[in-house]
Amino acid sequence: MAIEIRNVEKTFGAFTALGGVSLDVRSGELLALLGPSGSGKTTLLRIIAGLDHADAGEVSFDGQDTRDRAARDRKVGFVFQHYALFRHMTVFDNVAFGLRVKKKAERPAEMDIRRRVGQLLEMVQLSHLASRYPSQLSGGQRQRVALARALAIEPKVLLLDEPFGALDAKVRKDLRKWLRHLHDDMHITSIFVTHDQEEALELADRVVVMNHGQIIQVGTPAEVYDTPADSFVFDFLGGVNRLNGVIEGGVARLDGKAVRVDGEVGPNGPAVIYVRPHQVELDVAPGDGVPEGKWSARVSSLHAAGPVARLELDLAGRALEAQLSRDRLSDLALDVGSWCTVDFRHARVFPAKN
Amino acid sequence: MTAVASGATVRPAKRGWSFLAPTILPGFGTAFGFTLAYLCLIVLIPLGHMALRAADVGWDRFWAITLAPRVLHAFYVSFGCALAAALINAVFGLVVAWVLVRYRFPGRRLIDAMVDLPFALPTSVAGIALTAIYAPNGWIGALAKAAGFKIAFTPIGIVIALVFVGLPFIVRTVEPVLQDLDAEVEEAAASLGATRWQTFIKVLLPAILPALITGVALAFARGVGEYGSVIFIAGNIPAVSEIVPLLIVARLEQYDYAGATVIATAMMGVSFLMLLGINFLQRWTRSRHAR
Ligand SMILES: Nc1ncnc2c1ncn2[C@@H]1O[C@H](COP(=O)(O)OP(=O)(O)O)[C@@H](O)[C@H]1O
Ligand SMILES: [Mg+2]
């Protein structure tokens, strides 16, 4: 099912949690809502599910406005951040809940319920724990019970709020892969919330970056990573060098030398130049000074475990991180303390915030 | 192995009960000895002594006194009215607690304070106040009279008095549990398609039930023992609206100490059995619901 979100606004008292958000969610895609804590991700998810009302704007499912549809009529599977399992019910009864509360006419026979719940528990690999209570499960197991419970009603949309937030790193990674496979099998339109950029980039078909109740950028993981819309997205996705420079007459300059940048160059004034470590090009320093239009830097540390080497450089007092292949590193014969020339293959510049 | 690791942090099986299980708190011996001595002094010795005195009259007379129609009826009134009042409070006390916890409205603090009034008032004050409105010449009593029945001086009056004194027990035991309920659990139920009513019955009530039963038990026990607020409104008509505590006082006033002791002992026995039963019920619901 496709979801269209148009100019949705939500305020809590004087605080604007969502300030006019518009978004199209394509049928069958796995979408990530990525943003720092407090950026309005949960609020947006709750409005889609009908657990909160928007102050303005509309949400429609396959072209149909949802304003008058209560949460229980939306057929939206919601997996809460803290699972919200029914503590006094067994795992089995938790998963069966959505089937058992159906209207008499639609409710499957008890035998069918058992079969269906059995299948779901098998799918989330919890068949052996069907008669346990939630308090007797680990975090990852509870998470999967919550997921099975949401899937039991055969939702048209699956919404997951920080699905991996409360889990430890190892379980997180496993569950992430598993969720991706599950989505590929079932093709339910799914939206998950996360504040972890790595998670969003690795798992999602498309990523929606949010900040202060606004959508900053929507795109595939590659688009968002390679062409961040603004300095916030750059900073939030991380893994980037920030170099203080200036903009003068439409040219970005670092230590007086022009930097070739992609995209717009802002108005004159102090600016920040963003360069990803793998876009930093290193070369052997020639004997006679720095070549035209390049910079000179000294290697301050070097990590060469794995296929990619990471170098920390000192560029006129600024820390600069560079990545290059091990082969290239041995060609350059660089070591801690040695000098090299630096150039930037791709860089972006944004006016500095004061 | 499966893709998802089951980070097996599963609770260990319940440990067997052991009288002297190791504990981090020191001084178990002293504390336990003190507890026993204290309970003996305050509870066990007086009650045991009374039971012994009752035994003095002999088995046959014991039963003859206890099973006399007037006494039996008083038992029926005492326990019946206390139970009815506790159950009525279970419903309406729950509603009051719900409103106090879930809604914010002007005057909420005032209502909150009013709930505790029956705790604080001397029960005779409550008795006089209730009698004044429920007696046939009081304004609710007059309405009832016009409708063709009486409230004061009948078991209905007793139930009303016991509802009054029992209300805070339910409200105050249920309130903290309602406060701790996770709103997300209700939202989860709604998103799974449950109606408000289904959510209440299947999700909320099981969570509240242990506390509710505790409240009912307290209100019931209080109702059985209540004296001051009941004697005015009850009118104390033998075999109609006479409660056991009043019967005991009546026997004492007639210098029938043996009779009073026997009835008191029987009352104690029945109360104890009922509290025991409630205790088992509580343990059962707790083991089912609050894992
Ligand atoms: N019920 C509420 N009452 C008041 N403020 C709220 C409420 N829910 C959310 N907020 C505020 O709205 C902002 C966005 O919240 P949320 O959507 O939960 O952010 P996120 O999920 O991105 O961390 C937060 O600053 C939060 O404090
Ligand atoms: Mg959130």
mmCIF file with all atom_site columns, C-alpha atoms and ligand atoms in Angstrom, chain A residues 37-43 81 161-162 193, ligand 2:
data_model
loop_
_atom_site.group_PDB
_atom_site.id
_atom_site.type_symbol
_atom_site.label_atom_id
_atom_site.label_alt_id
_atom_site.label_comp_id
_atom_site.label_asym_id
_atom_site.label_entity_id
_atom_site.label_seq_id
_atom_site.pdbx_PDB_ins_code
_atom_site.Cartn_x
_atom_site.Cartn_y
_atom_site.Cartn_z
_atom_site.occupancy
_atom_site.B_iso_or_equiv
_atom_site.pdbx_formal_charge
_atom_site.auth_seq_id
_atom_site.auth_comp_id
_atom_site.auth_asym_id
_atom_site.auth_atom_id
_atom_site.pdbx_PDB_model_num
ATOM   1  C  CA . SER A 1 37  ? 16.477 12.272 18.965 1.00 0.00 ? 37  SER A CA 1
ATOM   2  C  CA . GLY A 1 38  ? 13.553 14.698 19.187 1.00 0.00 ? 38  GLY A CA 1
ATOM   3  C  CA . SER A 1 39  ? 13.346 15.337 15.448 1.00 0.00 ? 39  SER A CA 1
ATOM   4  C  CA . GLY A 1 40  ? 9.745  14.125 15.254 1.00 0.00 ? 40  GLY A CA 1
ATOM   5  C  CA . LYS A 1 41  ? 10.218 10.607 13.863 1.00 0.00 ? 41  LYS A CA 1
ATOM   6  C  CA . THR A 1 42  ? 8.054  8.838  16.430 1.00 0.00 ? 42  THR A CA 1
ATOM   7  C  CA . THR A 1 43  ? 5.407  11.535 16.150 1.00 0.00 ? 43  THR A CA 1
ATOM   8  C  CA . GLN A 1 81  ? 10.147 0.949  20.752 1.00 0.00 ? 81  GLN A CA 1
ATOM   9  C  CA . ASP A 1 161 ? 9.872  2.515  16.091 1.00 0.00 ? 161 ASP A CA 1
ATOM   10 C  CA . GLU A 1 162 ? 13.594 2.138  16.753 1.00 0.00 ? 162 GLU A CA 1
ATOM   11 C  CA . VAL A 1 193 ? 12.578 4.783  12.683 1.00 0.00 ? 193 VAL A CA 1
HETATM 12 MG MG . MG  C 2 .   ? 11.327 8.327  19.052 1.00 0.00 ? 2   MG  C MG 1
#
